[in-house]
Amino acid sequence: SYELTQPLSVSVALGQTARITCGGDNIGNKNVHWYQQKSGQAPVVIIYRDNNRPSGIPERFSGSNSGNTATLTIRRAQAGDEADYYCQVWGSSTEVFGGGTQLTVL
Amino acid sequence: QVTLKESGPALVKPTQTLTLTCTFSAFSLDTSEMRVSWIRQPPGEALEWLARIDWDNEKFYSTSLKTRLSISKDTSKNQVVLTMTNMDPVDTATYYCARMSPDSGSYFDYWGQGTLVTVSS
């Protein structure tokens, strides 16, 4: 079955750029979606189909996808960006989530 | 406005069967390209996709759990039902239902609030 690998945690200084990776076999050939989950809340999609932002999601959030790695980039990180982030793809007849990355804003 | 809400027992005993209902509004599972999934999240752990049902009644299941899962829909009631057999304490989790965006791309655009299910004797 298809697997997605994310770092357990990423730290970023306030106002700097955070990058969260999502690794998978030839993931560049798949549509990758990213979700933000704040404590006690349901996940919210922040990037869909590699690099598209739903309405209401700040331009500070962007995505890219190539080869074996997809990347979520958060520019000008804010305290309110502290959350867990998950990538998701359609694998081999199943949906697949990455293991999640906890983002800490220092 | 699209909404989804999960309902079901908060506590089940080991070996029992869990039945969860997702009641949704502002869309129909009769409409082409509509899909609803169930996803769970054990306390402090990652999201885990469980099952999906599509507008045409096609069904997909997690490889590791497919022998225990069954998903169905009642379009007249705007509901999707998930059953999971032989519950175990490791199945303790918040269970979410979520709609997949009807445009191409298979992402979850709306989620329910989740319902916590505890498995304990």
PDB file of N, CA and C in Angstrom, chain B residues 68-106:
ATOM      1  N   ARG B  68     -13.339  -5.616   8.621  1.00  0.00           N
ATOM      2  CA  ARG B  68     -14.167  -5.205   9.757  1.00  0.00           C
ATOM      3  C   ARG B  68     -15.125  -4.067   9.425  1.00  0.00           C
ATOM      4  N   LEU B  69     -14.995  -3.487   8.256  1.00  0.00           N
ATOM      5  CA  LEU B  69     -15.746  -2.272   7.931  1.00  0.00           C
ATOM      6  C   LEU B  69     -16.834  -2.531   6.906  1.00  0.00           C
ATOM      7  N   SER B  70     -17.904  -1.732   7.033  1.00  0.00           N
ATOM      8  CA  SER B  70     -18.948  -1.707   6.024  1.00  0.00           C
ATOM      9  C   SER B  70     -19.492  -0.284   5.963  1.00  0.00           C
ATOM     10  N   ILE B  71     -19.641   0.236   4.760  1.00  0.00           N
ATOM     11  CA  ILE B  71     -20.151   1.585   4.587  1.00  0.00           C
ATOM     12  C   ILE B  71     -21.374   1.528   3.680  1.00  0.00           C
ATOM     13  N   SER B  72     -22.358   2.344   4.002  1.00  0.00           N
ATOM     14  CA  SER B  72     -23.571   2.372   3.199  1.00  0.00           C
ATOM     15  C   SER B  72     -24.153   3.783   3.223  1.00  0.00           C
ATOM     16  N   LYS B  73     -25.099   4.031   2.320  1.00  0.00           N
ATOM     17  CA  LYS B  73     -25.714   5.351   2.275  1.00  0.00           C
ATOM     18  C   LYS B  73     -27.222   5.228   2.193  1.00  0.00           C
ATOM     19  N   ASP B  74     -27.884   6.220   2.734  1.00  0.00           N
ATOM     20  CA  ASP B  74     -29.336   6.353   2.611  1.00  0.00           C
ATOM     21  C   ASP B  74     -29.574   7.753   2.059  1.00  0.00           C
ATOM     22  N   THR B  75     -29.740   7.824   0.761  1.00  0.00           N
ATOM     23  CA  THR B  75     -29.822   9.145   0.135  1.00  0.00           C
ATOM     24  C   THR B  75     -31.102   9.875   0.517  1.00  0.00           C
ATOM     25  N   SER B  76     -32.149   9.128   0.852  1.00  0.00           N
ATOM     26  CA  SER B  76     -33.408   9.781   1.245  1.00  0.00           C
ATOM     27  C   SER B  76     -33.266  10.507   2.570  1.00  0.00           C
ATOM     28  N   LYS B  77     -32.349  10.029   3.399  1.00  0.00           N
ATOM     29  CA  LYS B  77     -32.129  10.646   4.699  1.00  0.00           C
ATOM     30  C   LYS B  77     -30.870  11.511   4.729  1.00  0.00           C
ATOM     31  N   ASN B  78     -30.144  11.551   3.619  1.00  0.00           N
ATOM     32  CA  ASN B  78     -28.848  12.254   3.593  1.00  0.00           C
ATOM     33  C   ASN B  78     -27.922  11.739   4.687  1.00  0.00           C
ATOM     34  N   GLN B  79     -27.760  10.430   4.699  1.00  0.00           N
ATOM     35  CA  GLN B  79     -26.920   9.797   5.714  1.00  0.00           C
ATOM     36  C   GLN B  79     -25.963   8.776   5.106  1.00  0.00           C
ATOM     37  N   VAL B  80     -24.820   8.655   5.763  1.00  0.00           N
ATOM     38  CA  VAL B  80     -23.860   7.605   5.465  1.00  0.00           C
ATOM     39  C   VAL B  80     -23.585   6.874   6.778  1.00  0.00           C
ATOM     40  N   VAL B  81     -23.638   5.555   6.722  1.00  0.00           N
ATOM     41  CA  VAL B  81     -23.470   4.741   7.928  1.00  0.00           C
ATOM     42  C   VAL B  81     -22.209   3.904   7.808  1.00  0.00           C
ATOM     43  N   LEU B  82     -21.434   3.890   8.878  1.00  0.00           N
ATOM     44  CA  LEU B  82     -20.230   3.057   8.951  1.00  0.00           C
ATOM     45  C   LEU B  82     -20.412   2.058  10.081  1.00  0.00           C
ATOM     46  N   THR B  83     -20.162   0.807   9.798  1.00  0.00           N
ATOM     47  CA  THR B  83     -20.117  -0.189  10.860  1.00  0.00           C
ATOM     48  C   THR B  83     -18.719  -0.782  10.928  1.00  0.00           C
ATOM     49  N   MET B  84     -18.274  -0.994  12.151  1.00  0.00           N
ATOM     50  CA  MET B  84     -16.970  -1.604  12.411  1.00  0.00           C
ATOM     51  C   MET B  84     -17.167  -2.711  13.435  1.00  0.00           C
ATOM     52  N   THR B  85     -16.813  -3.911  13.042  1.00  0.00           N
ATOM     53  CA  THR B  85     -17.031  -5.068  13.910  1.00  0.00           C
ATOM     54  C   THR B  85     -15.851  -5.311  14.834  1.00  0.00           C
ATOM     55  N   ASN B  86     -16.104  -6.129  15.839  1.00  0.00           N
ATOM     56  CA  ASN B  86     -15.051  -6.613  16.731  1.00  0.00           C
ATOM     57  C   ASN B  86     -14.185  -5.478  17.281  1.00  0.00           C
ATOM     58  N   MET B  87     -14.832  -4.537  17.910  1.00  0.00           N
ATOM     59  CA  MET B  87     -14.120  -3.359  18.421  1.00  0.00           C
ATOM     60  C   MET B  87     -13.129  -3.748  19.523  1.00  0.00           C
ATOM     61  N   ASP B  88     -12.028  -3.013  19.552  1.00  0.00           N
ATOM     62  CA  ASP B  88     -10.923  -3.244  20.489  1.00  0.00           C
ATOM     63  C   ASP B  88     -10.520  -1.903  21.094  1.00  0.00           C
ATOM     64  N   PRO B  89      -9.935  -1.910  22.266  1.00  0.00           N
ATOM     65  CA  PRO B  89      -9.495  -0.629  22.845  1.00  0.00           C
ATOM     66  C   PRO B  89      -8.614   0.204  21.918  1.00  0.00           C
ATOM     67  N   VAL B  90      -7.853  -0.418  21.030  1.00  0.00           N
ATOM     68  CA  VAL B  90      -7.020   0.367  20.113  1.00  0.00           C
ATOM     69  C   VAL B  90      -7.849   1.135  19.093  1.00  0.00           C
ATOM     70  N   ASP B  91      -9.136   0.825  19.009  1.00  0.00           N
ATOM     71  CA  ASP B  91     -10.039   1.542  18.102  1.00  0.00           C
ATOM     72  C   ASP B  91     -10.593   2.813  18.750  1.00  0.00           C
ATOM     73  N   THR B  92     -10.213   3.075  19.976  1.00  0.00           N
ATOM     74  CA  THR B  92     -10.614   4.319  20.623  1.00  0.00           C
ATOM     75  C   THR B  92     -10.074   5.496  19.826  1.00  0.00           C
ATOM     76  N   ALA B  93     -10.970   6.376  19.407  1.00  0.00           N
ATOM     77  CA  ALA B  93     -10.568   7.460  18.510  1.00  0.00           C
ATOM     78  C   ALA B  93     -11.722   8.442  18.337  1.00  0.00           C
ATOM     79  N   THR B  94     -11.385   9.602  17.783  1.00  0.00           N
ATOM     80  CA  THR B  94     -12.403  10.494  17.259  1.00  0.00           C
ATOM     81  C   THR B  94     -12.660  10.091  15.817  1.00  0.00           C
ATOM     82  N   TYR B  95     -13.917   9.875  15.496  1.00  0.00           N
ATOM     83  CA  TYR B  95     -14.306   9.444  14.160  1.00  0.00           C
ATOM     84  C   TYR B  95     -14.954  10.624  13.439  1.00  0.00           C
ATOM     85  N   TYR B  96     -14.420  10.923  12.265  1.00  0.00           N
ATOM     86  CA  TYR B  96     -14.920  12.022  11.439  1.00  0.00           C
ATOM     87  C   TYR B  96     -15.540  11.484  10.154  1.00  0.00           C
ATOM     88  N   CYS B  97     -16.588  12.163   9.700  1.00  0.00           N
ATOM     89  CA  CYS B  97     -16.981  11.976   8.309  1.00  0.00           C
ATOM     90  C   CYS B  97     -16.644  13.260   7.570  1.00  0.00           C
ATOM     91  N   ALA B  98     -16.360  13.111   6.293  1.00  0.00           N
ATOM     92  CA  ALA B  98     -15.938  14.254   5.502  1.00  0.00           C
ATOM     93  C   ALA B  98     -16.390  14.086   4.066  1.00  0.00           C
ATOM     94  N   ARG B  99     -16.752  15.199   3.456  1.00  0.00           N
ATOM     95  CA  ARG B  99     -17.130  15.174   2.054  1.00  0.00           C
ATOM     96  C   ARG B  99     -15.906  15.430   1.178  1.00  0.00           C
ATOM     97  N   MET B 100     -15.870  14.743   0.058  1.00  0.00           N
ATOM     98  CA  MET B 100     -14.818  15.010  -0.910  1.00  0.00           C
ATOM     99  C   MET B 100     -15.336  16.021  -1.920  1.00  0.00           C
ATOM    100  N   SER B 101     -14.486  16.952  -2.241  1.00  0.00           N
ATOM    101  CA  SER B 101     -14.889  17.965  -3.196  1.00  0.00           C
ATOM    102  C   SER B 101     -15.321  17.326  -4.506  1.00  0.00           C
ATOM    103  N   PRO B 102     -16.437  17.752  -5.076  1.00  0.00           N
ATOM    104  CA  PRO B 102     -16.917  17.147  -6.320  1.00  0.00           C
ATOM    105  C   PRO B 102     -16.087  17.513  -7.542  1.00  0.00           C
ATOM    106  N   ASP B 103     -15.207  18.497  -7.427  1.00  0.00           N
ATOM    107  CA  ASP B 103     -14.312  18.751  -8.565  1.00  0.00           C
ATOM    108  C   ASP B 103     -13.209  17.694  -8.530  1.00  0.00           C
ATOM    109  N   SER B 104     -12.503  17.544  -9.600  1.00  0.00           N
ATOM    110  CA  SER B 104     -11.486  16.490  -9.672  1.00  0.00           C
ATOM    111  C   SER B 104     -10.377  16.788  -8.676  1.00  0.00           C
ATOM    112  N   GLY B 105      -9.895  15.795  -7.998  1.00  0.00           N
ATOM    113  CA  GLY B 105      -8.784  16.022  -7.083  1.00  0.00           C
ATOM    114  C   GLY B 105      -8.876  15.331  -5.751  1.00  0.00           C
ATOM    115  N   SER B 106     -10.076  14.861  -5.380  1.00  0.00           N
ATOM    116  CA  SER B 106     -10.188  14.003  -4.204  1.00  0.00           C
ATOM    117  C   SER B 106      -9.639  14.595  -2.923  1.00  0.00           C
TER     118      SER B 106
END
